[in-house]
Coordinates of N, CA and C in Angstrom, one line a residue:
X1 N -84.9 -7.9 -43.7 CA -85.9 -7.7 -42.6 C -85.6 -8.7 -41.4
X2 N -85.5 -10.0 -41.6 CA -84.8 -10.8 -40.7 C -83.9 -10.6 -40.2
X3 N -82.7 -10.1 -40.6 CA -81.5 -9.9 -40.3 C -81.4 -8.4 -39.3
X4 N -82.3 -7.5 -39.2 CA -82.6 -6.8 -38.7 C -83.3 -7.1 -37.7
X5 N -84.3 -7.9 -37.3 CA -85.2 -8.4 -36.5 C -84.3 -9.1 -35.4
X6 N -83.3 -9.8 -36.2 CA -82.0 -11.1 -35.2 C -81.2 -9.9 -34.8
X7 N -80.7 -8.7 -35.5 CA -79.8 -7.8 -34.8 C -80.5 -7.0 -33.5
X8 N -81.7 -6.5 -33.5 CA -82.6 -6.0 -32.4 C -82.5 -7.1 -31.2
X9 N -83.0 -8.3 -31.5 CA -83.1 -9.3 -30.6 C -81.5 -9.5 -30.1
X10 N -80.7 -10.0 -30.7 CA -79.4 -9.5 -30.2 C -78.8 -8.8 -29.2
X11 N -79.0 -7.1 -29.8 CA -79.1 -6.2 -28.8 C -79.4 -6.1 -27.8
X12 N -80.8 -6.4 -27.8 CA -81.6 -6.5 -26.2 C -81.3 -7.5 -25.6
X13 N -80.4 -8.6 -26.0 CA -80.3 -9.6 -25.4 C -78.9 -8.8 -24.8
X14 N -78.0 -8.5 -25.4 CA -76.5 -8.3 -24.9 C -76.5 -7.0 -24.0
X15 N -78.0 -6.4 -24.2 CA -78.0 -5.0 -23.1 C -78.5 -5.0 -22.0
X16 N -79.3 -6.4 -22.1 CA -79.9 -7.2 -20.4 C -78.9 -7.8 -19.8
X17 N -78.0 -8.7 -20.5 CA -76.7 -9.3 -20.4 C -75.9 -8.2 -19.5
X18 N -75.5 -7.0 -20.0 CA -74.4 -6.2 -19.6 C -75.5 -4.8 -18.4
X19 N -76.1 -4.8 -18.3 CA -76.9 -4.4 -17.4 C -77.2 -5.0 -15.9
X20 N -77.4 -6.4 -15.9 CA -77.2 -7.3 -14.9 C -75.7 -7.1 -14.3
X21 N -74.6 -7.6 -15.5 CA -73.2 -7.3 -14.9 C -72.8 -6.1 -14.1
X22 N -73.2 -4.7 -14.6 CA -73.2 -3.4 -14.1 C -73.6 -3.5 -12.6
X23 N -74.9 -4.1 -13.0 CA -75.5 -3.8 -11.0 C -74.8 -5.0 -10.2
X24 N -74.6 -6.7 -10.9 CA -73.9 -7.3 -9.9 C -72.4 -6.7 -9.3
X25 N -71.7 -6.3 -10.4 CA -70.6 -5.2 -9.9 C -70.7 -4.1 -9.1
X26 N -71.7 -3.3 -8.8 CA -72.2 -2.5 -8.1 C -72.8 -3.0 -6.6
X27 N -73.2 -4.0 -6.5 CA -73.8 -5.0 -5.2 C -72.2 -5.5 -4.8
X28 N -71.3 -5.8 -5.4 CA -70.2 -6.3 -5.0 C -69.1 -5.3 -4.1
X29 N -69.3 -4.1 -5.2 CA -68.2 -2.9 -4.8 C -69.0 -2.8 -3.3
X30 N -70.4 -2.4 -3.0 CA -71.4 -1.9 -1.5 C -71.2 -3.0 -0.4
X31 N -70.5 -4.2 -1.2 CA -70.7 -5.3 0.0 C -69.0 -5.4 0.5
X32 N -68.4 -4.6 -0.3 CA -66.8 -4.1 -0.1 C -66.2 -6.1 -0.4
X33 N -66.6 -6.7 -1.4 CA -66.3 -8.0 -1.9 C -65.5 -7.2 -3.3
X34 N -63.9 -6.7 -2.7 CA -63.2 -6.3 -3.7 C -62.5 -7.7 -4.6
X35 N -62.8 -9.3 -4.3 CA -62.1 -10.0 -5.1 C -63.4 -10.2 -6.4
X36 N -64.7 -10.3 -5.7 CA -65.4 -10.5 -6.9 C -65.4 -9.0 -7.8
X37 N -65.2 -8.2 -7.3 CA -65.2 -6.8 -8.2 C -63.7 -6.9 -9.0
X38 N -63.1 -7.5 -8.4 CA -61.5 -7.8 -9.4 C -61.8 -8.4 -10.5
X39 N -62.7 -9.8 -9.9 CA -62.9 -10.6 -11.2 C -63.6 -9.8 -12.4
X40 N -63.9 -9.2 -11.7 CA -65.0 -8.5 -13.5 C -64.0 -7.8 -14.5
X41 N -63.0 -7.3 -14.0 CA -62.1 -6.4 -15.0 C -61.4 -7.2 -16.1
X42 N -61.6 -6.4 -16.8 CA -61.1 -7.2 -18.3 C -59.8 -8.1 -18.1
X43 N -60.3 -9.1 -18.4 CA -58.9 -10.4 -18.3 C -57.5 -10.0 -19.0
X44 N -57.3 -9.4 -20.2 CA -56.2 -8.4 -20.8 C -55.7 -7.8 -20.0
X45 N -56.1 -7.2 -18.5 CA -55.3 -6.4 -17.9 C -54.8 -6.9 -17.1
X46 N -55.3 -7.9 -16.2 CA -55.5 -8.8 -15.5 C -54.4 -9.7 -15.6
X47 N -54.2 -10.6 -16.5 CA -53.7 -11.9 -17.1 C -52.6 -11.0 -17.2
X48 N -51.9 -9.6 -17.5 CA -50.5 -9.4 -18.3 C -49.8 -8.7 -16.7
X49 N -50.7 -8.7 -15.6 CA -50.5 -7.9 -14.5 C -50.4 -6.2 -14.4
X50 N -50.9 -5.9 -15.2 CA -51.7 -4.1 -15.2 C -52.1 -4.0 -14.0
X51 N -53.1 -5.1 -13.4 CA -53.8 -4.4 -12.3 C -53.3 -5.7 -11.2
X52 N -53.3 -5.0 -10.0 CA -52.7 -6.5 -8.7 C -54.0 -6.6 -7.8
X53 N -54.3 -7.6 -7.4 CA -55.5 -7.6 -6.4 C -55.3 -6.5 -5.6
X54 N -54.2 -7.0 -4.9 CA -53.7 -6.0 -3.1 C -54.1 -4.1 -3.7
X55 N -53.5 -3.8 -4.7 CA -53.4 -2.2 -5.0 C -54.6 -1.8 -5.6
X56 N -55.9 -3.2 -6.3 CA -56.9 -3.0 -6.4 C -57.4 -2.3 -5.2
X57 N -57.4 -3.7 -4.3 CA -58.5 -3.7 -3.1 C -58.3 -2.1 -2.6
X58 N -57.0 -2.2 -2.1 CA -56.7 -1.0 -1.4 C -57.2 0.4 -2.2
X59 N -57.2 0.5 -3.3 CA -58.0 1.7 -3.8 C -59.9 1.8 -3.6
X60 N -60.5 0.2 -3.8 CA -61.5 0.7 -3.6 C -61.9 0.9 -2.3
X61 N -61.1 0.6 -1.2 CA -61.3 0.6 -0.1 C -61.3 1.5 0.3
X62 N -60.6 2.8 0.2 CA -60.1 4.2 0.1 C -61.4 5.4 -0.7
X63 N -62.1 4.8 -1.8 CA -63.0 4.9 -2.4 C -64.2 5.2 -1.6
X64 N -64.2 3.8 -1.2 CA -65.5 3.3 -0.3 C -65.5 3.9 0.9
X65 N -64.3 4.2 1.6 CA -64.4 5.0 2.8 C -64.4 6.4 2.7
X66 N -64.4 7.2 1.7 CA -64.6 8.5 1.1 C -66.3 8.6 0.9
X67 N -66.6 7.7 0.3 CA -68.1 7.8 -0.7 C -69.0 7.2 0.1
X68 N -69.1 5.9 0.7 CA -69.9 5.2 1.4 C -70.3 4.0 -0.2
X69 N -71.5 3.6 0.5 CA -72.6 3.3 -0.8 C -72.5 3.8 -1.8
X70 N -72.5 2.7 -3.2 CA -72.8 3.6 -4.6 C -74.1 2.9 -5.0
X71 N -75.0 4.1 -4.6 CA -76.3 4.2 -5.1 C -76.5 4.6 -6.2
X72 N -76.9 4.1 -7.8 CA -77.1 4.1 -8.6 C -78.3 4.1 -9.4
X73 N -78.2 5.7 -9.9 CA -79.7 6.3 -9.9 C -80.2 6.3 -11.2
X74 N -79.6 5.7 -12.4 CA -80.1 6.1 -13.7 C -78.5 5.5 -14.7
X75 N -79.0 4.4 -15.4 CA -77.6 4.0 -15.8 C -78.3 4.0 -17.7
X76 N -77.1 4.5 -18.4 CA -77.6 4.0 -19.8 C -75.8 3.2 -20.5
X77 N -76.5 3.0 -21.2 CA -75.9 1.9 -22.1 C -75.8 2.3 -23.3
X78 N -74.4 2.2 -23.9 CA -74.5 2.6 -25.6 C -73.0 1.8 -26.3
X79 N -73.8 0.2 -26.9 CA -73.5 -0.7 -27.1 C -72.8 -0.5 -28.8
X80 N -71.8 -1.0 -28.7 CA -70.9 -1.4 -29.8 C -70.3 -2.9 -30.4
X81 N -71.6 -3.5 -30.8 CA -70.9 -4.6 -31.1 C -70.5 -5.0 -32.3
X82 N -70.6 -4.1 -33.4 CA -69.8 -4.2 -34.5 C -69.0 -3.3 -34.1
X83 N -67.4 -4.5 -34.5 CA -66.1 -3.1 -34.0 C -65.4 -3.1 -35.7
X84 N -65.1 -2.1 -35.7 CA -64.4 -1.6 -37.0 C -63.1 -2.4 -36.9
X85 N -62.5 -3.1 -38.2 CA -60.9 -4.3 -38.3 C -60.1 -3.2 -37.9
X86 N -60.0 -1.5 -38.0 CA -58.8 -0.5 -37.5 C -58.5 -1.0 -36.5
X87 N -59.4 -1.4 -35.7 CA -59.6 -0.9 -33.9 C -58.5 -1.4 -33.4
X88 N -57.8 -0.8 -32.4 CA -56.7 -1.9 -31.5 C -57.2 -2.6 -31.2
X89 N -58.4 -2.9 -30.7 CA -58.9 -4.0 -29.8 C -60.6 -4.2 -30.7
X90 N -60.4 -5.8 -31.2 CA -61.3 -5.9 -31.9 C -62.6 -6.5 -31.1
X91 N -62.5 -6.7 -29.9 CA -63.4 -7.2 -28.7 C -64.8 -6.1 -29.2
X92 N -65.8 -6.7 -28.8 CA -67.3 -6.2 -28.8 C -67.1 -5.0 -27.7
X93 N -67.8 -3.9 -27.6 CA -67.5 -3.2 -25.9 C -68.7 -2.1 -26.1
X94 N -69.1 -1.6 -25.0 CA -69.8 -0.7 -24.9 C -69.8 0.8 -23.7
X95 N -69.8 1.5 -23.8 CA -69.8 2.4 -22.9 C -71.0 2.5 -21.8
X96 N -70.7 3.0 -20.6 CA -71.9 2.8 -19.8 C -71.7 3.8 -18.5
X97 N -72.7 4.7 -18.6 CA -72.5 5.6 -18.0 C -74.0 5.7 -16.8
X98 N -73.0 5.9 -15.6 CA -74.1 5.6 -14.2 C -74.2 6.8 -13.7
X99 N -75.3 7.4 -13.4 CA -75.7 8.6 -12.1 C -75.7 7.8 -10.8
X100 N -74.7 8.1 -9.8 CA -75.2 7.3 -9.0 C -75.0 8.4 -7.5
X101 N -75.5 8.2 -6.5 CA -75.6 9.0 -5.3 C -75.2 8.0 -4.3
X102 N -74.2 8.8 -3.5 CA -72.9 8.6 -2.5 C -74.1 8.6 -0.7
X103 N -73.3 8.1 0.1 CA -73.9 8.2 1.4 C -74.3 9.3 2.0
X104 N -73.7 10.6 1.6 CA -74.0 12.5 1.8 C -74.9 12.5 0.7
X105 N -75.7 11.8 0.3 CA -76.4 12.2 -1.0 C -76.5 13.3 -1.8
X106 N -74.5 13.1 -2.1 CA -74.5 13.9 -3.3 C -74.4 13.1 -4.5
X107 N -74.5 13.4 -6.0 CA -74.7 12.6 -7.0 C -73.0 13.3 -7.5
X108 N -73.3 11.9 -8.5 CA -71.8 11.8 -9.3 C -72.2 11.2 -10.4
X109 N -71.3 11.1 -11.5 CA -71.3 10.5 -13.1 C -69.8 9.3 -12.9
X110 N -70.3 8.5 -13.6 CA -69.3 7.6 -13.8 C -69.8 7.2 -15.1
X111 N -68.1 6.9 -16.4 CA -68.4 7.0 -17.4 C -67.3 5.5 -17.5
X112 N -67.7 4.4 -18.3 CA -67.2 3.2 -17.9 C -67.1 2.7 -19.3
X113 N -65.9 1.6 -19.5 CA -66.0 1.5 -21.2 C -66.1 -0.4 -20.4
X114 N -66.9 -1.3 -21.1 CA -67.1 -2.6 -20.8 C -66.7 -3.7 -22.0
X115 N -66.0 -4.4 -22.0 CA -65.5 -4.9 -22.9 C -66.3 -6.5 -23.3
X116 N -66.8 -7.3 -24.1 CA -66.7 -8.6 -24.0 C -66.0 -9.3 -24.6
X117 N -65.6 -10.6 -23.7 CA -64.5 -11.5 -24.2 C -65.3 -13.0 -23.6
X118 N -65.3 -13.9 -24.3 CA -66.2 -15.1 -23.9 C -67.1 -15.2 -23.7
X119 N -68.1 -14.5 -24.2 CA -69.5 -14.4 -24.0 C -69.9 -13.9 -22.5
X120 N -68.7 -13.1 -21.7 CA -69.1 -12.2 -20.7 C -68.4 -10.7 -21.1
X121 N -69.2 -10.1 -20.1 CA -68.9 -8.6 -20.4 C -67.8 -8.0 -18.8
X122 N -66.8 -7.4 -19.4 CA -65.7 -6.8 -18.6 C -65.6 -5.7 -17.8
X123 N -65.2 -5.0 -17.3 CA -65.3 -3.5 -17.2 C -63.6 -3.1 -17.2
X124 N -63.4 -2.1 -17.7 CA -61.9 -2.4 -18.4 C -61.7 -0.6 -17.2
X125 N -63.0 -0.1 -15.9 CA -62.1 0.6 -15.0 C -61.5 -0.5 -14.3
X126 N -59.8 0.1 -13.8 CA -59.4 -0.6 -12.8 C -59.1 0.2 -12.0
X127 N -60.0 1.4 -10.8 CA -60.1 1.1 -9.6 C -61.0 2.5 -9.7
X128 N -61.6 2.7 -8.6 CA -62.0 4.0 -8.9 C -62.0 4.9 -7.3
X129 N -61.0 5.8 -7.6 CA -60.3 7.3 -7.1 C -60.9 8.3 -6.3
X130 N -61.2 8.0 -5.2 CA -61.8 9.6 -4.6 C -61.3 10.9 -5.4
X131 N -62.5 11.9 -5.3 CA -62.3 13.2 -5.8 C -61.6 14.1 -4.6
X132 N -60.7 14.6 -4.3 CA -60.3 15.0 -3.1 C -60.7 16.2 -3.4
X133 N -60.8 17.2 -4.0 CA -61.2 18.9 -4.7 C -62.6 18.8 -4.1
X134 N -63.6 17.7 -3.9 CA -64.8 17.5 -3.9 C -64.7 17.9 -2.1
X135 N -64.5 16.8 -1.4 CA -64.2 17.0 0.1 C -64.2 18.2 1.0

């Protein structure tokens, strides 16, 4: 019963935790502050050079002048913090998927996998792509 009581409490702690991350990352992308939105991306991709600031920025920039504002209308969370020893990657992580509505107030899905490493939580997109089909 305890041990269930600490895993609930837990949960809600690491889903307030990773919920705050989401929207400060979202206030960052609207204020077009692509180094603090760099910083959020999982340090693994980061640290081996997967992802470069300059070809970060420049994609969400491209993004942001496509979309405008990402207004975000309804976000859920579906947290995984027991990871199975198979896993490639034994890190805690959760999926998180946002409704969010563009400056033409049309709506979109974004489906995001978030990683944690050091007692913060990651987001392991690295950059996110105008739909040109859409346009």
């Amino acid at each position: 019963m305890k041990q269930t009581i600490r895993s609930r409490k837990r949960e809600a702690c690491e889903r307030e935790a990773l919920r705050k991350r989401v929207k400060y990352f979202y206030r960052r992308l609207n204020r077009s502050d692509w180094e603090d939105c760099f910083a959020l991306i999982d340090p693994q991709l980061t640290r081996t050079g997967k992802v470069k600031v300059d070809v970060y920025s420049r994609l969400m920039e491209s993004f942001k002048t496509a979309y405008g504002s990402v207004n975000p209308r309804w976000t859920r969370l579906s947290l995984h913090l027991q990871v199975a020893k198979n896993q490639r990657d034994s890190r805690p992580f959760a999926y998180v998927y946002v409704i969010w509505q563009d400056a033409a107030h049309g709506y979109h899905l974004f489906r995001e996998r978030w990683i944690k490493e050091n007692g913060q939580w990651y987001t392991r997109v690295v950059a996110l792509v105008p739909n040109r089909s859409e346009k």
